[in-house]
Amino acid sequence: MTTTEWITDIALILVVFRQLREGRLDLKTFLIPLGIVAYVAHTYLDSVPTGGNDLILVGALMGAGAVLGIAGGVYTRVRTAGEHILIKAGAVSAILWVLGMGARMGFQLWTEHGGGADDVARFSLAHHITSDQAWVAAFVLMALTEVVTRLATIFVRSRMLTAGQPAPAANRVAVRP
């Protein structure tokens, strides 16, 4: 793994630890993780191979990412305090996030330094996965899906939380009869 890969993997894992302390739901909450995965996708996702069972591998890992992301969003506490929405990642949310992001990093370490390359090559051959780019695409899209679904879940929950509340005085429009 390159230094850049270590930094991006660790940054993605640290994103949720930042949320272990309760804080305001704001634009940074969305932009930081989306920026990191956008960088990773731009850097490592050259193409999505479609030969053999490549799309099944990609779909399976994206599905796993979606499950982890939605569950992580559900297990993130979302509440209002005055006019602000606060979020706090719980233990389950943190574990799911580290599990998803750590799985990608662990797989990469195992294949590059742990002797797993031959096992992955045999698995790929037996299951008609055409190239290592299929694995790269699958794991990058898994991370992207986990981030997007977690953030979308938190966003939807925050909107549901504030849906029944009156608008703050500064946002109210005076209606004259």
Coordinates of N, CA and C in Angstrom, one line a residue:
M1 N 0.8 -1.2 0.0 CA 0.0 0.0 0.0 C 0.9 1.2 0.0
T2 N 0.5 2.2 -0.8 CA 1.2 3.5 -0.8 C 0.8 4.3 0.4
T3 N 1.6 5.4 0.6 CA 1.3 6.3 1.7 C 0.0 7.0 1.5
T4 N -0.3 7.3 0.2 CA -1.6 7.9 -0.1 C -2.8 7.0 0.3
E5 N -2.6 5.7 -0.1 CA -3.7 4.7 0.3 C -3.9 4.6 1.8
W6 N -2.7 4.6 2.5 CA -2.8 4.5 4.0 C -3.6 5.8 4.5
I7 N -3.2 6.9 4.0 CA -3.8 8.2 4.5 C -5.3 8.2 4.2
T8 N -5.7 7.8 3.0 CA -7.1 7.9 2.6 C -7.9 6.8 3.4
D9 N -7.4 5.6 3.6 CA -8.1 4.6 4.3 C -8.2 5.0 5.8
I10 N -7.2 5.5 6.4 CA -7.3 6.0 7.8 C -8.2 7.2 7.9
A11 N -8.1 8.1 7.0 CA -9.0 9.3 7.0 C -10.5 8.8 7.0
L12 N -10.8 7.8 6.2 CA -12.2 7.4 6.1 C -12.6 6.7 7.4
I13 N -11.7 6.0 8.0 CA -12.0 5.4 9.3 C -12.2 6.5 10.4
L14 N -11.4 7.5 10.4 CA -11.4 8.5 11.4 C -12.6 9.4 11.3
V15 N -13.3 9.5 10.1 CA -14.5 10.3 9.9 C -15.5 10.0 11.0
V16 N -15.8 8.7 11.2 CA -16.8 8.3 12.2 C -16.3 8.6 13.6
F17 N -15.1 8.5 13.9 CA -14.6 8.7 15.2 C -14.8 10.2 15.6
R18 N -14.7 11.1 14.6 CA -15.0 12.5 14.8 C -16.4 12.7 15.3
Q19 N -17.3 11.8 14.9 CA -18.7 11.9 15.2 C -19.1 11.1 16.5
L20 N -18.1 10.5 17.2 CA -18.4 9.9 18.5 C -18.7 10.9 19.5
R21 N -18.2 12.1 19.3 CA -18.6 13.3 20.2 C -19.8 13.9 19.5
E22 N -20.8 14.2 20.2 CA -22.0 14.9 19.6 C -21.6 16.2 19.0
G23 N -22.1 16.5 17.8 CA -21.8 17.7 17.2 C -23.0 18.1 16.2
R24 N -22.9 19.3 15.7 CA -23.9 19.8 14.9 C -23.9 19.2 13.5
L25 N -25.0 18.9 13.0 CA -25.2 18.4 11.6 C -25.1 19.6 10.7
D26 N -24.0 19.7 9.9 CA -23.8 20.8 9.1 C -23.2 20.3 7.7
L27 N -22.9 21.2 6.9 CA -22.4 20.9 5.6 C -21.1 20.1 5.6
K28 N -20.2 20.4 6.6 CA -19.0 19.6 6.8 C -19.2 18.1 7.0
T29 N -20.3 17.8 7.7 CA -20.7 16.5 8.0 C -20.8 15.7 6.7
F30 N -21.3 16.3 5.7 CA -21.5 15.7 4.4 C -20.3 15.8 3.5
L31 N -19.7 17.0 3.5 CA -18.7 17.2 2.5 C -17.4 16.5 2.7
I32 N -17.0 16.4 4.0 CA -15.7 15.7 4.3 C -15.7 14.3 3.8
P33 N -16.6 13.4 4.3 CA -16.6 12.0 3.8 C -16.8 11.9 2.3
L34 N -17.7 12.7 1.7 CA -18.0 12.7 0.3 C -16.7 13.1 -0.5
G35 N -16.0 14.1 0.0 CA -14.8 14.5 -0.6 C -13.7 13.4 -0.6
I36 N -13.6 12.7 0.5 CA -12.6 11.7 0.6 C -13.0 10.5 -0.4
V37 N -14.2 10.1 -0.4 CA -14.6 9.0 -1.3 C -14.5 9.4 -2.8
A38 N -14.8 10.7 -3.1 CA -14.7 11.2 -4.4 C -13.3 11.2 -4.9
Y39 N -12.4 11.6 -4.0 CA -10.9 11.5 -4.3 C -10.5 10.0 -4.6
V40 N -10.9 9.1 -3.7 CA -10.6 7.7 -3.9 C -11.2 7.2 -5.2
A41 N -12.4 7.5 -5.5 CA -13.0 7.0 -6.7 C -12.3 7.6 -7.9
H42 N -12.0 8.9 -7.9 CA -11.3 9.5 -9.0 C -9.9 8.9 -9.2
T43 N -9.2 8.6 -8.1 CA -7.9 8.0 -8.2 C -7.8 6.6 -8.6
Y44 N -8.7 5.7 -8.1 CA -8.6 4.3 -8.2 C -9.6 3.7 -9.2
L45 N -10.7 4.4 -9.5 CA -11.7 3.8 -10.3 C -11.6 4.2 -11.7
D46 N -10.8 3.4 -12.5 CA -10.6 3.7 -13.9 C -11.8 3.2 -14.7
S47 N -12.3 2.1 -14.4 CA -13.5 1.5 -15.1 C -14.1 0.5 -14.2
V48 N -15.3 0.1 -14.6 CA -16.0 -1.0 -13.9 C -16.1 -2.1 -14.9
P49 N -15.2 -3.2 -14.7 CA -15.3 -4.3 -15.7 C -16.6 -5.0 -15.7
T50 N -17.0 -5.4 -16.9 CA -18.3 -6.1 -17.0 C -18.3 -7.5 -17.5
G51 N -17.1 -8.0 -17.7 CA -16.9 -9.4 -18.2 C -17.2 -10.4 -17.1
G52 N -17.4 -11.6 -17.5 CA -17.6 -12.7 -16.6 C -18.6 -12.4 -15.5
N53 N -18.2 -12.6 -14.3 CA -19.1 -12.3 -13.1 C -18.6 -11.0 -12.4
D54 N -17.9 -10.2 -13.1 CA -17.4 -8.9 -12.5 C -18.5 -8.1 -11.9
L55 N -19.6 -7.9 -12.6 CA -20.7 -7.1 -12.1 C -21.4 -7.7 -10.9
I56 N -21.4 -9.0 -10.8 CA -22.0 -9.7 -9.6 C -21.1 -9.4 -8.4
L57 N -19.8 -9.4 -8.6 CA -18.9 -9.1 -7.5 C -19.1 -7.6 -7.1
V58 N -19.1 -6.7 -8.0 CA -19.4 -5.3 -7.8 C -20.7 -5.1 -7.1
G59 N -21.7 -5.7 -7.6 CA -23.1 -5.6 -7.0 C -23.1 -6.1 -5.6
A60 N -22.5 -7.3 -5.3 CA -22.5 -7.9 -4.0 C -21.8 -6.9 -3.0
L61 N -20.6 -6.4 -3.4 CA -19.9 -5.5 -2.4 C -20.6 -4.2 -2.3
M62 N -21.3 -3.7 -3.3 CA -22.1 -2.4 -3.2 C -23.3 -2.7 -2.3
G63 N -23.9 -3.9 -2.4 CA -25.0 -4.2 -1.5 C -24.5 -4.3 -0.1
A64 N -23.3 -4.9 0.2 CA -22.8 -4.9 1.5 C -22.5 -3.5 2.0
G65 N -22.0 -2.6 1.2 CA -21.8 -1.2 1.5 C -23.1 -0.5 1.9
A66 N -24.1 -0.8 1.1 CA -25.4 -0.2 1.4 C -26.0 -0.6 2.7
V67 N -25.9 -1.9 3.0 CA -26.4 -2.4 4.3 C -25.6 -1.8 5.4
L68 N -24.3 -1.7 5.3 CA -23.5 -1.1 6.4 C -23.8 0.4 6.5
G69 N -23.9 1.1 5.4 CA -24.2 2.5 5.4 C -25.5 2.8 6.0
I70 N -26.6 2.1 5.6 CA -27.9 2.4 6.2 C -28.0 2.0 7.7
A71 N -27.4 0.9 8.0 CA -27.4 0.5 9.5 C -26.5 1.5 10.3
G72 N -25.4 2.0 9.7 CA -24.6 3.0 10.4 C -25.4 4.3 10.6
G73 N -26.2 4.7 9.6 CA -27.0 5.9 9.7 C -28.1 5.7 10.7
V74 N -28.7 4.5 10.8 CA -29.8 4.2 11.7 C -29.2 4.3 13.1
Y75 N -28.0 3.8 13.3 CA -27.4 3.7 14.7 C -26.6 5.0 15.0
T76 N -26.9 6.0 14.3 CA -26.3 7.4 14.6 C -27.4 8.1 15.2
R77 N -27.2 8.6 16.4 CA -28.2 9.4 17.2 C -28.4 10.8 16.5
V78 N -29.6 11.1 16.2 CA -30.0 12.4 15.6 C -31.0 13.0 16.5
R79 N -30.8 14.2 16.9 CA -31.7 14.9 17.8 C -31.6 16.4 17.6
T80 N -32.6 17.1 18.0 CA -32.6 18.6 17.9 C -32.3 19.2 19.3
A81 N -31.6 20.3 19.2 CA -31.3 21.1 20.4 C -31.5 22.5 20.0
G82 N -32.6 23.1 20.4 CA -33.0 24.4 19.9 C -33.2 24.4 18.4
E83 N -32.5 25.2 17.7 CA -32.6 25.3 16.3 C -31.6 24.4 15.5
H84 N -30.8 23.7 16.3 CA -29.8 22.9 15.7 C -30.1 21.4 15.7
I85 N -29.6 20.7 14.7 CA -29.7 19.2 14.7 C -28.3 18.7 15.1
L86 N -28.3 17.8 16.1 CA -27.1 17.2 16.5 C -27.0 15.8 16.2
I87 N -25.8 15.3 15.9 CA -25.7 13.8 15.6 C -24.5 13.3 16.5
K88 N -24.6 12.0 16.8 CA -23.6 11.3 17.5 C -23.6 9.9 17.1
A89 N -22.4 9.5 16.5 CA -22.3 8.1 16.2 C -22.2 7.2 17.4
G90 N -23.0 6.2 17.5 CA -23.0 5.3 18.6 C -22.0 4.2 18.3
A91 N -21.8 3.3 19.3 CA -20.8 2.2 19.2 C -21.1 1.3 18.0
V92 N -22.4 1.0 17.8 CA -22.7 0.1 16.7 C -22.4 0.8 15.3
S93 N -22.7 2.1 15.2 CA -22.4 2.8 14.0 C -20.9 2.8 13.8
A94 N -20.1 3.1 14.8 CA -18.7 3.1 14.7 C -18.1 1.7 14.3
I95 N -18.6 0.7 14.9 CA -18.2 -0.7 14.6 C -18.5 -1.0 13.1
L96 N -19.7 -0.7 12.7 CA -20.1 -0.9 11.3 C -19.2 -0.2 10.3
W97 N -18.9 1.1 10.6 CA -18.1 1.9 9.7 C -16.7 1.3 9.6
V98 N -16.1 1.0 10.8 CA -14.7 0.5 10.8 C -14.7 -0.9 10.1
L99 N -15.8 -1.7 10.3 CA -15.9 -3.0 9.6 C -15.9 -2.8 8.1
G100 N -16.7 -1.9 7.6 CA -16.7 -1.7 6.2 C -15.4 -1.1 5.6
M101 N -15.0 -0.1 6.2 CA -13.7 0.6 5.7 C -12.5 -0.3 6.0
G102 N -12.5 -0.9 7.1 CA -11.4 -1.8 7.5 C -11.3 -3.1 6.6
A103 N -12.5 -3.5 6.2 CA -12.5 -4.7 5.3 C -11.7 -4.5 4.0
R104 N -11.9 -3.3 3.5 CA -11.2 -3.0 2.2 C -9.7 -2.9 2.5
M105 N -9.3 -2.2 3.5 CA -7.9 -2.1 3.9 C -7.3 -3.4 4.2
G106 N -8.0 -4.3 4.9 CA -7.5 -5.6 5.3 C -7.4 -6.5 4.1
F107 N -8.3 -6.4 3.2 CA -8.2 -7.2 1.9 C -7.0 -6.8 1.1
Q108 N -6.8 -5.5 1.0 CA -5.6 -5.0 0.3 C -4.3 -5.4 0.9
L109 N -4.2 -5.3 2.2 CA -3.0 -5.8 2.9 C -2.8 -7.3 2.8
W110 N -3.9 -8.1 2.9 CA -3.8 -9.5 2.7 C -3.4 -9.9 1.3
T111 N -3.9 -9.3 0.3 CA -3.5 -9.6 -1.1 C -2.1 -9.1 -1.4
E112 N -1.7 -8.0 -0.9 CA -0.4 -7.5 -1.2 C 0.8 -8.0 -0.4
H113 N 0.5 -8.3 0.9 CA 1.6 -8.6 1.8 C 1.3 -9.9 2.7
G114 N 0.1 -10.4 2.6 CA -0.2 -11.5 3.5 C -0.4 -12.9 2.8
G115 N 0.0 -12.9 1.5 CA 0.0 -14.2 0.8 C -1.4 -14.5 0.2
G116 N -2.3 -13.5 0.2 CA -3.7 -13.8 -0.3 C -3.8 -13.6 -1.8
A117 N -2.8 -13.1 -2.5 CA -2.9 -12.9 -3.9 C -3.3 -14.2 -4.7
D118 N -2.6 -15.3 -4.3 CA -2.9 -16.5 -5.0 C -4.3 -17.1 -4.7
D119 N -4.7 -16.9 -3.5 CA -6.1 -17.3 -3.1 C -7.1 -16.5 -3.9
V120 N -6.9 -15.2 -4.0 CA -7.8 -14.4 -4.7 C -7.8 -14.7 -6.2
A121 N -6.6 -15.0 -6.8 CA -6.5 -15.4 -8.2 C -7.3 -16.7 -8.4
R122 N -7.1 -17.7 -7.5 CA -7.9 -18.9 -7.7 C -9.4 -18.7 -7.6
F123 N -9.8 -17.9 -6.6 CA -11.2 -17.6 -6.4 C -11.7 -16.9 -7.7
S124 N -11.0 -15.9 -8.2 CA -11.4 -15.2 -9.4 C -11.6 -16.1 -10.6
L125 N -10.6 -17.0 -10.7 CA -10.7 -17.9 -11.9 C -11.9 -18.8 -11.7
A126 N -12.1 -19.4 -10.5 CA -13.2 -20.3 -10.3 C -14.5 -19.6 -10.5
H127 N -14.6 -18.3 -10.2 CA -15.9 -17.6 -10.2 C -16.0 -16.7 -11.4
H128 N -15.1 -16.8 -12.3 CA -15.2 -16.0 -13.6 C -15.1 -14.5 -13.3
I129 N -14.2 -14.1 -12.4 CA -14.0 -12.7 -12.2 C -12.7 -12.4 -13.1
T130 N -12.9 -11.4 -14.0 CA -11.9 -11.3 -15.1 C -10.6 -10.6 -14.8
S131 N -10.6 -9.7 -13.7 CA -9.3 -9.0 -13.5 C -9.2 -8.5 -12.1
D132 N -8.1 -8.0 -11.7 CA -7.9 -7.4 -10.4 C -8.7 -6.0 -10.4
Q133 N -8.9 -5.4 -11.6 CA -9.6 -4.2 -11.6 C -11.1 -4.4 -11.1
A134 N -11.6 -5.6 -11.3 CA -13.0 -5.9 -10.8 C -13.0 -5.8 -9.3
W135 N -11.9 -6.3 -8.7 CA -11.8 -6.2 -7.2 C -11.7 -4.7 -6.7
V136 N -10.8 -4.0 -7.4 CA -10.6 -2.6 -7.1 C -12.0 -1.8 -7.2
A137 N -12.6 -2.0 -8.4 CA -13.9 -1.3 -8.6 C -14.9 -1.7 -7.5
A138 N -15.0 -3.0 -7.2 CA -16.0 -3.5 -6.2 C -15.7 -2.9 -4.8
F139 N -14.5 -2.8 -4.4 CA -14.2 -2.3 -3.1 C -14.3 -0.7 -3.0
V140 N -13.9 -0.1 -4.1 CA -14.1 1.4 -4.1 C -15.6 1.7 -4.1
L141 N -16.4 1.0 -4.9 CA -17.8 1.3 -5.0 C -18.5 0.9 -3.7
M142 N -18.0 -0.1 -3.0 CA -18.5 -0.5 -1.7 C -18.3 0.7 -0.7
A143 N -17.1 1.2 -0.7 CA -16.9 2.4 0.2 C -17.7 3.6 -0.2
L144 N -17.8 3.9 -1.4 CA -18.6 5.0 -1.9 C -20.1 4.8 -1.5
T145 N -20.6 3.6 -1.7 CA -22.0 3.3 -1.4 C -22.2 3.3 0.1
E146 N -21.3 2.9 0.9 CA -21.4 2.9 2.4 C -21.5 4.4 2.8
V147 N -20.6 5.2 2.3 CA -20.6 6.6 2.7 C -21.9 7.3 2.3
V148 N -22.3 7.1 1.0 CA -23.5 7.8 0.5 C -24.8 7.4 1.2
T149 N -24.9 6.1 1.5 CA -26.1 5.6 2.1 C -26.2 6.0 3.6
R150 N -25.0 6.0 4.3 CA -25.0 6.4 5.7 C -25.4 7.9 5.7
L151 N -24.8 8.7 4.9 CA -25.1 10.2 4.9 C -26.6 10.4 4.5
A152 N -27.1 9.7 3.5 CA -28.5 9.8 3.1 C -29.4 9.4 4.2
T153 N -29.1 8.4 4.9 CA -29.9 7.9 6.1 C -30.0 9.0 7.1
I154 N -28.8 9.6 7.5 CA -28.7 10.6 8.5 C -29.5 11.8 8.0
F155 N -29.4 12.2 6.7 CA -30.1 13.3 6.2 C -31.6 13.1 6.3
V156 N -32.1 12.0 5.8 CA -33.5 11.7 5.9 C -34.0 11.7 7.3
R157 N -33.3 11.1 8.2 CA -33.7 11.1 9.6 C -33.7 12.5 10.2
S158 N -32.8 13.4 9.8 CA -32.8 14.7 10.3 C -34.0 15.5 9.7
R159 N -34.4 15.3 8.5 CA -35.5 15.9 7.9 C -36.8 15.4 8.6
M160 N -36.9 14.2 8.9 CA -38.1 13.6 9.5 C -38.2 14.2 10.9
L161 N -37.1 14.4 11.6 CA -37.1 14.9 12.9 C -37.6 16.4 13.0
T162 N -37.3 17.1 12.0 CA -37.7 18.5 11.9 C -38.9 18.8 11.1
A163 N -39.5 17.8 10.5 CA -40.7 18.0 9.6 C -41.9 18.5 10.4
G164 N -42.1 18.2 11.6 CA -43.3 18.6 12.3 C -43.0 19.9 13.1
Q165 N -41.8 20.4 13.2 CA -41.5 21.5 14.0 C -41.7 22.8 13.2
P166 N -42.2 23.9 13.9 CA -42.4 25.2 13.2 C -41.0 25.7 12.8
A167 N -41.0 26.5 11.8 CA -39.7 27.1 11.3 C -39.3 28.1 12.4
P168 N -37.9 28.3 12.5 CA -37.4 29.3 13.4 C -37.9 30.7 13.0
A169 N -38.0 31.6 14.0 CA -38.6 32.9 13.8 C -37.9 33.6 12.6
A170 N -36.6 33.5 12.5 CA -35.9 34.1 11.4 C -36.3 33.6 10.0
N171 N -36.8 32.4 10.0 CA -37.2 31.8 8.7 C -38.6 32.0 8.3
R172 N -39.4 32.5 9.3 CA -40.9 32.6 9.1 C -41.2 33.7 8.1
V173 N -42.1 33.5 7.3 CA -42.6 34.6 6.4 C -43.9 35.2 7.0
A174 N -43.9 36.5 7.1 CA -45.1 37.1 7.7 C -46.2 37.0 6.6
V175 N -47.3 36.5 7.0 CA -48.5 36.4 6.0 C -49.5 37.5 6.5
R176 N -49.8 38.4 5.6 CA -50.8 39.4 6.0 C -52.1 39.1 5.4
P177 N -53.2 39.3 6.1 CA -54.5 39.0 5.6 C -54.9 40.0 4.5

